[in-house]
PDB file of C-alpha atoms in Angstrom:
ATOM      1  CA  MET A   4      -7.009  -9.451 -70.120  1.00 55.00           C
ATOM      2  CA  PHE A   5      -9.773  -7.069 -69.133  1.00 54.00           C
ATOM      3  CA  LEU A   6     -12.682 -10.396 -70.505  1.00 54.00           C
ATOM      4  CA  ALA A   7     -10.580 -12.533 -68.768  1.00 56.00           C
ATOM      5  CA  ALA A   8     -10.721 -11.440 -65.446  1.00 58.00           C
ATOM      6  CA  SER A   9     -13.938 -10.381 -65.314  1.00 57.00           C
ATOM      7  CA  TRP A  10     -15.419 -14.023 -66.695  1.00 52.00           C
ATOM      8  CA  CYS A  11     -13.946 -14.922 -63.319  1.00 60.00           C
ATOM      9  CA  LEU A  12     -14.359 -12.473 -60.956  1.00 63.00           C
ATOM     10  CA  GLY A  13     -17.160 -10.248 -61.840  1.00 65.00           C
ATOM     11  CA  ARG A  14     -18.486  -8.271 -59.113  1.00 71.00           C
ATOM     12  CA  TYR A  15     -16.004  -9.894 -57.026  1.00 78.00           C
ATOM     13  CA  MET A  16     -13.187  -7.597 -59.386  1.00 85.00           C
ATOM     14  CA  TRP A  17     -12.099  -6.135 -55.900  1.00 87.00           C
ATOM     15  CA  LEU A  18     -10.430  -9.461 -55.350  1.00 91.00           C
ATOM     16  CA  LEU A  19      -8.886  -8.929 -58.977  1.00 92.00           C
ATOM     17  CA  PRO A  20      -5.778  -6.789 -56.691  1.00 94.00           C
ATOM     18  CA  ILE A  21      -5.584  -8.721 -54.387  1.00 95.00           C
ATOM     19  CA  PHE A  22      -4.868 -11.664 -56.174  1.00 94.00           C
ATOM     20  CA  THR A  23      -2.335 -10.471 -58.092  1.00 95.00           C
ATOM     21  CA  LEU A  24      -0.331  -8.862 -55.104  1.00 94.00           C
ATOM     22  CA  GLY A  25      -0.950 -13.068 -53.830  1.00 95.00           C
ATOM     23  CA  TRP A  26       0.402 -14.485 -56.100  1.00 95.00           C
ATOM     24  CA  LEU A  27       3.332 -12.324 -57.132  1.00 94.00           C
ATOM     25  CA  PHE A  28       4.016 -13.242 -53.070  1.00 94.00           C
ATOM     26  CA  VAL A  29       4.671 -16.090 -53.159  1.00 95.00           C
ATOM     27  CA  SER A  30       6.139 -17.124 -56.304  1.00 94.00           C
ATOM     28  CA  MET A  31       8.887 -14.820 -55.353  1.00 93.00           C
ATOM     29  CA  THR A  32       9.632 -16.671 -51.757  1.00 93.00           C
ATOM     30  CA  THR A  33       8.916 -20.198 -54.172  1.00 95.00           C
ATOM     31  CA  THR A  34      12.696 -19.970 -56.156  1.00 95.00           C
ATOM     32  CA  TYR A  35      14.292 -17.930 -53.863  1.00 95.00           C
ATOM     33  CA  GLY A  36      13.544 -20.892 -51.104  1.00 95.00           C
ATOM     34  CA  ILE A  37      14.062 -23.162 -54.859  1.00 95.00           C
ATOM     35  CA  ALA A  38      17.211 -22.010 -55.464  1.00 94.00           C
ATOM     36  CA  VAL A  39      18.453 -21.365 -51.823  1.00 94.00           C
ATOM     37  CA  ALA A  40      18.289 -24.428 -50.539  1.00 94.00           C
ATOM     38  CA  LEU A  41      19.870 -25.853 -53.599  1.00 94.00           C
ATOM     39  CA  ASN A  42      22.656 -23.075 -53.802  1.00 93.00           C
ATOM     40  CA  HIS A  43      22.090 -21.537 -56.683  1.00 93.00           C
ATOM     41  CA  THR A  44      21.820 -18.498 -55.165  1.00 91.00           C
ATOM     42  CA  PHE A  45      22.850 -16.939 -51.588  1.00 89.00           C
ATOM     43  CA  PRO A  46      19.824 -16.588 -48.776  1.00 87.00           C
ATOM     44  CA  ASN A  47      21.560 -12.902 -47.857  1.00 85.00           C
ATOM     45  CA  PHE A  48      19.184 -11.301 -50.044  1.00 86.00           C
ATOM     46  CA  PRO A  49      19.869 -11.494 -53.625  1.00 93.00           C
ATOM     47  CA  TYR A  50      18.903  -9.607 -56.837  1.00 94.00           C
ATOM     48  CA  ILE A  51      15.505 -10.606 -57.201  1.00 94.00           C
ATOM     49  CA  SER A  52      16.160 -12.195 -60.504  1.00 93.00           C
ATOM     50  CA  TYR A  53      18.908 -14.640 -59.250  1.00 93.00           C
ATOM     51  CA  THR A  54      16.663 -15.905 -57.667  1.00 93.00           C
ATOM     52  CA  GLY A  55      15.533 -17.369 -61.518  1.00 92.00           C
ATOM     53  CA  VAL A  56      18.259 -18.591 -63.229  1.00 91.00           C
ATOM     54  CA  GLN A  57      18.872 -21.212 -62.977  1.00 92.00           C
ATOM     55  CA  VAL A  58      16.685 -24.519 -63.219  1.00 91.00           C
ATOM     56  CA  PRO A  59      14.015 -25.592 -62.151  1.00 93.00           C
ATOM     57  CA  GLU A  60      13.840 -21.876 -60.610  1.00 94.00           C
ATOM     58  CA  ARG A  61      14.011 -20.755 -63.486  1.00 94.00           C
ATOM     59  CA  GLY A  62      10.903 -21.505 -65.742  1.00 94.00           C
ATOM     60  CA  ILE A  63       8.988 -20.795 -62.170  1.00 95.00           C
ATOM     61  CA  PHE A  64      10.871 -17.768 -62.186  1.00 95.00           C
ATOM     62  CA  THR A  65       9.240 -17.291 -66.174  1.00 95.00           C
ATOM     63  CA  PHE A  66       6.116 -18.842 -65.789  1.00 96.00           C
ATOM     64  CA  SER A  67       5.087 -16.528 -62.071  1.00 96.00           C
ATOM     65  CA  ILE A  68       6.385 -12.713 -63.268  1.00 96.00           C
ATOM     66  CA  ALA A  69       4.991 -13.870 -67.331  1.00 96.00           C
ATOM     67  CA  VAL A  70       1.323 -13.989 -65.229  1.00 95.00           C
ATOM     68  CA  THR A  71       2.280 -10.971 -62.472  1.00 96.00           C
ATOM     69  CA  ALA A  72       2.755  -8.812 -65.444  1.00 96.00           C
ATOM     70  CA  ILE A  73      -1.324 -10.308 -66.799  1.00 94.00           C
ATOM     71  CA  MET A  74      -2.577  -9.363 -63.934  1.00 94.00           C
ATOM     72  CA  LEU A  75      -1.425  -5.732 -63.275  1.00 95.00           C
ATOM     73  CA  ALA A  76      -2.375  -4.662 -66.604  1.00 95.00           C
ATOM     74  CA  ALA A  77      -5.705  -6.559 -65.734  1.00 93.00           C
ATOM     75  CA  ASN A  78      -6.055  -4.058 -62.198  1.00 95.00           C
ATOM     76  CA  ALA A  79      -4.784  -0.797 -64.905  1.00 95.00           C
ATOM     77  CA  GLU A  80      -7.191  -1.253 -67.821  1.00 92.00           C
ATOM     78  CA  MET A  81     -10.170  -1.724 -64.821  1.00 92.00           C
ATOM     79  CA  ARG A  82      -8.407   1.468 -63.012  1.00 94.00           C
ATOM     80  CA  PHE A  83      -9.142   3.429 -66.299  1.00 95.00           C
ATOM     81  CA  LEU A  84     -11.910   1.207 -66.726  1.00 90.00           C
ATOM     82  CA  PHE A  85     -13.454   2.556 -63.688  1.00 90.00           C
ATOM     83  CA  VAL A  86     -12.056   6.357 -64.128  1.00 92.00           C
ATOM     84  CA  LYS A  87     -13.438   6.272 -67.505  1.00 92.00           C
ATOM     85  CA  GLU A  88     -17.305   5.492 -66.230  1.00 88.00           C
ATOM     86  CA  VAL A  89     -17.010   8.468 -63.083  1.00 87.00           C
ATOM     87  CA  PHE A  90     -15.121  10.884 -65.773  1.00 88.00           C
ATOM     88  CA  ARG A  91     -17.955  10.155 -68.214  1.00 88.00           C
ATOM     89  CA  GLU A  92     -20.622  10.518 -65.928  1.00 84.00           C
ATOM     90  CA  LYS A  93     -18.816  13.917 -64.494  1.00 82.00           C
ATOM     91  CA  LYS A  94     -18.747  15.310 -67.900  1.00 83.00           C
ATOM     92  CA  MET A  95     -14.920  16.054 -67.224  1.00 84.00           C
ATOM     93  CA  ASN A  96     -13.119  17.321 -69.776  1.00 85.00           C
ATOM     94  CA  LYS A  97     -10.767  16.552 -72.821  1.00 89.00           C
ATOM     95  CA  ARG A  98      -7.590  16.761 -69.668  1.00 91.00           C
ATOM     96  CA  TRP A  99      -8.780  14.777 -67.763  1.00 92.00           C
ATOM     97  CA  THR A 100      -9.751  12.117 -70.086  1.00 93.00           C
ATOM     98  CA  ASP A 101      -6.554  11.969 -72.222  1.00 95.00           C
ATOM     99  CA  THR A 102      -4.691  11.910 -67.944  1.00 95.00           C
ATOM    100  CA  ASN A 103      -6.880   8.766 -67.673  1.00 96.00           C
ATOM    101  CA  ILE A 104      -5.419   7.284 -70.779  1.00 96.00           C
ATOM    102  CA  ALA A 105      -1.989   8.709 -70.427  1.00 97.00           C
ATOM    103  CA  GLY A 106      -2.044   6.919 -66.715  1.00 97.00           C
ATOM    104  CA  LEU A 107      -3.666   3.124 -68.960  1.00 96.00           C
ATOM    105  CA  VAL A 108      -1.035   2.870 -71.258  1.00 97.00           C
ATOM    106  CA  LEU A 109       1.873   3.454 -68.772  1.00 97.00           C
ATOM    107  CA  GLY A 110       0.223   0.780 -66.672  1.00 97.00           C
ATOM    108  CA  LEU A 111       0.802  -1.421 -69.446  1.00 97.00           C
ATOM    109  CA  ILE A 112       4.403   0.104 -70.590  1.00 97.00           C
ATOM    110  CA  SER A 113       5.342  -1.604 -67.403  1.00 97.00           C
ATOM    111  CA  SER A 114       3.295  -4.723 -67.010  1.00 96.00           C
ATOM    112  CA  PHE A 115       5.432  -5.669 -70.400  1.00 97.00           C
ATOM    113  CA  GLY A 116       8.696  -4.040 -68.834  1.00 97.00           C
ATOM    114  CA  LEU A 117       7.159  -7.136 -66.379  1.00 96.00           C
ATOM    115  CA  LEU A 118       7.737  -9.306 -69.130  1.00 96.00           C
ATOM    116  CA  LEU A 119      10.337  -9.261 -70.522  1.00 96.00           C
ATOM    117  CA  VAL A 120      11.725  -9.476 -66.885  1.00 96.00           C
ATOM    118  CA  GLY A 121      10.926 -12.436 -67.005  1.00 93.00           C
ATOM    119  CA  CYS A 122      11.157 -13.616 -69.696  1.00 93.00           C
ATOM    120  CA  PHE A 123      14.667 -12.805 -70.344  1.00 94.00           C
ATOM    121  CA  GLN A 124      16.803 -13.972 -68.136  1.00 89.00           C
ATOM    122  CA  VAL A 125      20.018 -11.509 -66.660  1.00 89.00           C
ATOM    123  CA  ASP A 126      22.625 -14.096 -66.652  1.00 86.00           C
ATOM    124  CA  VAL A 127      21.890 -14.183 -70.331  1.00 86.00           C
ATOM    125  CA  MET A 128      20.459 -11.959 -71.802  1.00 91.00           C
ATOM    126  CA  LYS A 129      21.241  -8.545 -69.863  1.00 91.00           C
ATOM    127  CA  PRO A 130      19.945  -6.008 -72.524  1.00 94.00           C
ATOM    128  CA  PRO A 131      16.370  -6.576 -72.658  1.00 95.00           C
ATOM    129  CA  HIS A 132      16.004  -7.570 -69.358  1.00 95.00           C
ATOM    130  CA  TYR A 133      17.888  -4.381 -67.859  1.00 95.00           C
ATOM    131  CA  PHE A 134      15.645  -2.762 -70.315  1.00 96.00           C
ATOM    132  CA  GLY A 135      12.929  -4.500 -69.392  1.00 96.00           C
ATOM    133  CA  ALA A 136      13.741  -3.416 -65.698  1.00 95.00           C
ATOM    134  CA  PHE A 137      14.058   0.416 -66.897  1.00 96.00           C
ATOM    135  CA  LEU A 138       9.537  -0.158 -67.928  1.00 96.00           C
ATOM    136  CA  CYS A 139       8.654  -2.264 -64.790  1.00 95.00           C
ATOM    137  CA  PHE A 140      10.810   0.449 -62.254  1.00 96.00           C
ATOM    138  CA  VAL A 141      10.889   3.482 -63.862  1.00 97.00           C
ATOM    139  CA  ILE A 142       7.269   3.536 -65.430  1.00 97.00           C
ATOM    140  CA  ALA A 143       5.598   2.230 -62.361  1.00 97.00           C
ATOM    141  CA  ILE A 144       6.503   4.498 -60.635  1.00 97.00           C
ATOM    142  CA  VAL A 145       5.659   7.713 -63.191  1.00 97.00           C
ATOM    143  CA  TYR A 146       2.694   5.162 -63.325  1.00 98.00           C
ATOM    144  CA  LEU A 147       2.491   5.746 -59.661  1.00 97.00           C
ATOM    145  CA  TRP A 148       1.779   9.421 -58.660  1.00 97.00           C
ATOM    146  CA  LEU A 149       0.081   9.631 -62.189  1.00 97.00           C
ATOM    147  CA  GLN A 150      -2.458   8.440 -60.933  1.00 97.00           C
ATOM    148  CA  THR A 151      -2.595   9.634 -57.763  1.00 96.00           C
ATOM    149  CA  VAL A 152      -3.219  12.647 -58.585  1.00 95.00           C
ATOM    150  CA  ILE A 153      -6.472  11.265 -60.237  1.00 94.00           C
ATOM    151  CA  THR A 154      -7.952  10.096 -56.723  1.00 93.00           C
ATOM    152  CA  TRP A 155      -7.058  13.474 -56.210  1.00 91.00           C
ATOM    153  CA  LYS A 156      -9.393  14.559 -58.813  1.00 89.00           C
ATOM    154  CA  LEU A 157     -12.110  11.881 -57.946  1.00 86.00           C
ATOM    155  CA  ARG A 158     -12.364  12.825 -54.475  1.00 81.00           C
ATOM    156  CA  HIS A 159     -13.922  16.000 -55.356  1.00 76.00           C
ATOM    157  CA  VAL A 160     -15.776  15.045 -59.033  1.00 73.00           C
ATOM    158  CA  ALA A 161     -17.275  11.907 -56.821  1.00 63.00           C
ATOM    159  CA  GLN A 162     -18.104  12.890 -53.820  1.00 62.00           C
ATOM    160  CA  LYS A 163     -21.479  12.878 -53.072  1.00 57.00           C
ATOM    161  CA  THR A 164     -24.165  14.766 -50.271  1.00 49.00           C
ATOM    162  CA  GLN A 165     -25.044  10.917 -48.983  1.00 55.00           C
ATOM    163  CA  ASP A 166     -22.107   9.891 -48.449  1.00 59.00           C
ATOM    164  CA  GLY A 167     -21.453   9.614 -44.802  1.00 62.00           C
ATOM    165  CA  LYS A 168     -18.763  10.099 -43.142  1.00 72.00           C
ATOM    166  CA  VAL A 169     -17.391   6.498 -43.323  1.00 74.00           C
ATOM    167  CA  TRP A 170     -17.139   6.405 -46.907  1.00 72.00           C
ATOM    168  CA  ARG A 171     -15.132  10.517 -46.840  1.00 76.00           C
ATOM    169  CA  ALA A 172     -12.387   9.243 -44.625  1.00 81.00           C
ATOM    170  CA  VAL A 173     -11.696   5.756 -46.804  1.00 81.00           C
ATOM    171  CA  ARG A 174     -11.186   8.247 -49.563  1.00 82.00           C
ATOM    172  CA  PHE A 175      -8.375  10.678 -48.203  1.00 87.00           C
ATOM    173  CA  PHE A 176      -6.700   7.363 -46.596  1.00 92.00           C
ATOM    174  CA  ILE A 177      -6.528   6.048 -50.122  1.00 92.00           C
ATOM    175  CA  TRP A 178      -5.392   9.350 -51.372  1.00 92.00           C
ATOM    176  CA  ILE A 179      -2.507   9.570 -48.550  1.00 95.00           C
ATOM    177  CA  PHE A 180      -1.684   5.869 -48.642  1.00 96.00           C
ATOM    178  CA  GLN A 181      -0.363   6.738 -52.114  1.00 96.00           C
ATOM    179  CA  ILE A 182       0.579   9.647 -51.656  1.00 97.00           C
ATOM    180  CA  LEU A 183       3.371   8.383 -48.744  1.00 97.00           C
ATOM    181  CA  ASN A 184       3.818   4.241 -51.458  1.00 97.00           C
ATOM    182  CA  SER A 185       4.237   7.438 -54.445  1.00 97.00           C
ATOM    183  CA  ALA A 186       6.917   9.449 -52.075  1.00 98.00           C
ATOM    184  CA  ALA A 187       8.444   5.718 -50.487  1.00 97.00           C
ATOM    185  CA  SER A 188       8.614   4.378 -53.550  1.00 97.00           C
ATOM    186  CA  THR A 189      10.868   6.877 -55.678  1.00 98.00           C
ATOM    187  CA  ILE A 190      13.343   6.922 -52.674  1.00 98.00           C
ATOM    188  CA  LEU A 191      13.025   3.339 -53.016  1.00 97.00           C
ATOM    189  CA  LEU A 192      14.032   3.953 -56.661  1.00 97.00           C
ATOM    190  CA  ILE A 193      16.683   6.229 -55.803  1.00 97.00           C
ATOM    191  CA  LEU A 194      18.761   4.446 -53.714  1.00 97.00           C
ATOM    192  CA  PHE A 195      18.484   0.930 -55.681  1.00 97.00           C
ATOM    193  CA  SER A 196      19.834   2.582 -58.249  1.00 96.00           C
ATOM    194  CA  VAL A 197      22.842   4.588 -56.604  1.00 97.00           C
ATOM    195  CA  SER A 198      23.954   1.720 -54.785  1.00 96.00           C
ATOM    196  CA  LYS A 199      23.613  -0.439 -57.406  1.00 95.00           C
ATOM    197  CA  THR A 200      25.792   1.208 -60.190  1.00 95.00           C
ATOM    198  CA  THR A 201      28.020   2.490 -57.087  1.00 96.00           C
ATOM    199  CA  TYR A 202      28.477  -1.119 -56.684  1.00 95.00           C
ATOM    200  CA  LYS A 203      29.204  -1.980 -60.124  1.00 93.00           C
ATOM    201  CA  LEU A 204      31.305   0.823 -60.894  1.00 95.00           C
ATOM    202  CA  GLN A 205      33.739  -0.083 -57.432  1.00 94.00           C
ATOM    203  CA  ARG A 206      33.771  -2.898 -58.680  1.00 93.00           C
ATOM    204  CA  LYS A 207      35.093  -2.760 -62.203  1.00 92.00           C
ATOM    205  CA  ALA A 208      37.950  -1.135 -59.963  1.00 93.00           C
ATOM    206  CA  ASN A 209      39.248  -3.974 -58.667  1.00 91.00           C
ATOM    207  CA  MET A 210      37.707  -2.042 -54.961  1.00 92.00           C
ATOM    208  CA  GLY A 211      35.847  -5.758 -53.573  1.00 91.00           C
ATOM    209  CA  THR A 212      32.935  -8.340 -54.246  1.00 90.00           C
ATOM    210  CA  LYS A 213      29.860  -8.633 -52.081  1.00 90.00           C
ATOM    211  CA  TRP A 214      31.430 -10.787 -50.133  1.00 90.00           C
ATOM    212  CA  ASP A 215      34.018  -7.890 -48.210  1.00 91.00           C
ATOM    213  CA  THR A 216      34.320  -4.498 -49.452  1.00 92.00           C
ATOM    214  CA  LEU A 217      32.141  -3.597 -51.285  1.00 93.00           C
ATOM    215  CA  ARG A 218      29.194  -6.177 -48.942  1.00 93.00           C
ATOM    216  CA  GLY A 219      27.363  -2.795 -47.297  1.00 94.00           C
ATOM    217  CA  VAL A 220      26.280  -1.537 -51.128  1.00 95.00           C
ATOM    218  CA  PHE A 221      25.362  -4.248 -52.303  1.00 95.00           C
ATOM    219  CA  LEU A 222      22.849  -5.099 -49.210  1.00 95.00           C
ATOM    220  CA  LEU A 223      22.127  -2.012 -49.322  1.00 96.00           C
ATOM    221  CA  SER A 224      21.375  -2.390 -53.459  1.00 96.00           C
ATOM    222  CA  THR A 225      19.680  -5.306 -53.263  1.00 96.00           C
ATOM    223  CA  THR A 226      16.979  -5.147 -50.228  1.00 96.00           C
ATOM    224  CA  THR A 227      15.833  -1.596 -51.467  1.00 97.00           C
ATOM    225  CA  GLU A 228      14.871  -4.129 -55.176  1.00 96.00           C
ATOM    226  CA  TRP A 229      12.948  -5.954 -53.308  1.00 96.00           C
ATOM    227  CA  LEU A 230      11.391  -2.764 -50.822  1.00 96.00           C
ATOM    228  CA  LEU A 231      10.582  -1.794 -54.264  1.00 96.00           C
ATOM    229  CA  ALA A 232       9.009  -4.328 -55.921  1.00 95.00           C
ATOM    230  CA  PHE A 233       6.542  -4.593 -52.516  1.00 94.00           C
ATOM    231  CA  SER A 234       5.553  -1.143 -52.507  1.00 96.00           C
ATOM    232  CA  ILE A 235       4.694  -0.859 -56.318  1.00 95.00           C
ATOM    233  CA  MET A 236       2.952  -3.537 -55.955  1.00 93.00           C
ATOM    234  CA  PHE A 237       0.727  -2.704 -52.736  1.00 95.00           C
ATOM    235  CA  PHE A 238      -0.034   0.225 -54.290  1.00 96.00           C
ATOM    236  CA  VAL A 239      -2.297  -1.579 -56.582  1.00 95.00           C
ATOM    237  CA  LEU A 240      -4.537  -2.398 -53.430  1.00 95.00           C
ATOM    238  CA  THR A 241      -5.218   0.909 -53.743  1.00 95.00           C
ATOM    239  CA  PHE A 242      -8.040  -0.167 -56.190  1.00 94.00           C
ATOM    240  CA  ILE A 243      -9.916  -1.350 -54.608  1.00 92.00           C
ATOM    241  CA  PRO A 244     -12.747   0.439 -53.174  1.00 88.00           C
ATOM    242  CA  GLY A 245     -13.655   1.580 -56.914  1.00 87.00           C
ATOM    243  CA  PHE A 246     -13.398  -1.844 -57.906  1.00 88.00           C
ATOM    244  CA  LYS A 247     -15.747  -3.054 -55.508  1.00 85.00           C
ATOM    245  CA  ARG A 248     -18.617   0.760 -56.904  1.00 81.00           C
ATOM    246  CA  LEU A 249     -18.279  -1.289 -59.970  1.00 77.00           C
ATOM    247  CA  LYS A 250     -22.088  -2.784 -60.354  1.00 72.00           C
ATOM    248  CA  ASP A 251     -21.829  -4.068 -63.176  1.00 68.00           C
ATOM    249  CA  ILE A 252     -19.765  -5.710 -67.128  1.00 68.00           C
ATOM    250  CA  LYS A 253     -21.222  -7.057 -69.999  1.00 68.00           C
ATOM    251  CA  VAL A 254     -20.056  -7.457 -73.859  1.00 66.00           C
ATOM    252  CA  LYS A 255     -21.370  -6.647 -76.981  1.00 71.00           C
ATOM    253  CA  VAL A 256     -20.403  -7.611 -79.995  1.00 76.00           C
ATOM    254  CA  THR A 257     -21.958  -6.301 -83.210  1.00 80.00           C
ATOM    255  CA  LEU A 258     -21.843  -9.523 -86.290  1.00 85.00           C
ATOM    256  CA  ASP A 259     -21.394  -6.904 -89.922  1.00 80.00           C
ATOM    257  CA  LYS A 260     -24.297  -8.581 -91.925  1.00 75.00           C
ATOM    258  CA  GLY A 261     -23.166  -7.794 -95.843  1.00 68.00           C
ATOM    259  CA  LYS A 262     -24.945  -8.141 -98.560  1.00 59.00           C
ATOM    260  CA  ASP A 263     -22.421 -11.062 -99.606  1.00 56.00           C
ATOM    261  CA  ARG A 264     -21.824 -12.786 -96.986  1.00 55.00           C
ATOM    262  CA  LYS A 265     -22.688 -16.565 -97.270  1.00 55.00           C
ATOM    263  CA  CYS A 266     -22.891 -17.619 -93.911  1.00 52.00           C
ATOM    264  CA  GLY A 267     -27.171 -17.757 -92.499  1.00 52.00           C
ATOM    265  CA  PRO A 268     -29.433 -15.347 -91.040  1.00 52.00           C
ATOM    266  CA  VAL A 269     -27.778 -14.666 -86.455  1.00 50.00           C
ATOM    267  CA  SER A 270     -31.517 -15.031 -85.872  1.00 51.00           C
ATOM    268  CA  ASN A 271     -35.102 -14.925 -87.829  1.00 50.00           C
ATOM    269  CA  GLY A 272     -32.487 -14.177 -90.975  1.00 48.00           C
ATOM    270  CA  ASP A 273     -33.012  -9.486 -89.643  1.00 48.00           C
ATOM    271  CA  ALA A 274     -30.998  -9.627 -86.415  1.00 44.00           C
ATOM    272  CA  ASP A 275     -27.464  -7.458 -86.882  1.00 46.00           C
ATOM    273  CA  GLN A 276     -26.922  -7.663 -83.148  1.00 44.00           C
ATOM    274  CA  HIS A 277     -26.003 -10.025 -80.492  1.00 43.00           C
ATOM    275  CA  GLU A 278     -25.531  -9.068 -76.844  1.00 42.00           C
ATOM    276  CA  MET A 279     -23.746 -11.328 -74.326  1.00 40.00           C
ATOM    277  CA  ASN A 280     -23.960 -10.197 -70.927  1.00 43.00           C
ATOM    278  CA  ASP A 281     -20.539 -12.276 -70.239  1.00 42.00           C
ATOM    279  CA  ARG A 282     -19.659  -9.269 -68.144  1.00 42.00           C
ATOM    280  CA  SER A 283     -17.123  -7.875 -70.377  1.00 40.00           C
ATOM    281  CA  SER A 284     -17.511  -3.343 -70.552  1.00 43.00           C
ATOM    282  CA  LEU A 285     -17.972  -1.327 -67.530  1.00 48.00           C
ATOM    283  CA  THR A 286     -21.576   0.019 -67.319  1.00 47.00           C
ATOM    284  CA  GLY A 287     -20.201   2.358 -64.201  1.00 46.00           C
ATOM    285  CA  PRO A 288     -20.201   2.410 -60.314  1.00 44.00           C
ATOM    286  CA  GLU A 289     -23.191   2.025 -57.922  1.00 43.00           C
ATOM    287  CA  LYS A 290     -22.706   4.780 -56.351  1.00 43.00           C
ATOM    288  CA  VAL A 291     -19.655   7.424 -57.465  1.00 39.00           C
TER     289      VAL A 291
END
């Protein structure tokens, strides 16, 4: 993920969050449009998963969600590397470095959950699909709050006297936006969980359907699901200013020079290392 993103974008890594959000928006609207056009679902806010149940939108849904999961994982990894470099320069204690690692783990778990959602359709493989949805949504909310705390810390440790008022205001705005976004996403998750559970229980008790008496609670659950998905995705945009400060990305490949190695020398018989400037290892921000 990291290698692919660095090769494709390089110093324009700040475009990755924009591409991620744009890809998800186009993908979801495409599968929704096809499903509605072919009468595979109803137009008034179906559950997201039901826009990719039948052919041909099923294949598009699976592919697009899988790509989105990979892109989200790449965002989480780049965010981790950026914060890691800042904390290294500022000599932060182990508690904060461990917090950054925890953020990476949560981001990857949430991305994996999204991958499960795309690969296992809700109509035929409900257990893995719902498990993936749990990882995707619930773990993502924890990730949002953790990144908000990290941003709060970055506002203090990354402050420099030469930073102008504009950049200080940007830092503050990002932190406030992350707080509001995390709070909104948490509320949406609660509303979605409660309304969907209520709808399922009432429908099972034969108290109505989504077309009559249960229409209100059904629409509440579906709309909050759509809003929750995009709310989480908009949070990724707050990574853009940090990614813009990436100066160089490299990878260093070291070859093991074993005595029993049968192949010839790498270069002139004495080269042990081969460095590749292929933009794959974070060296640090321009100005932090």
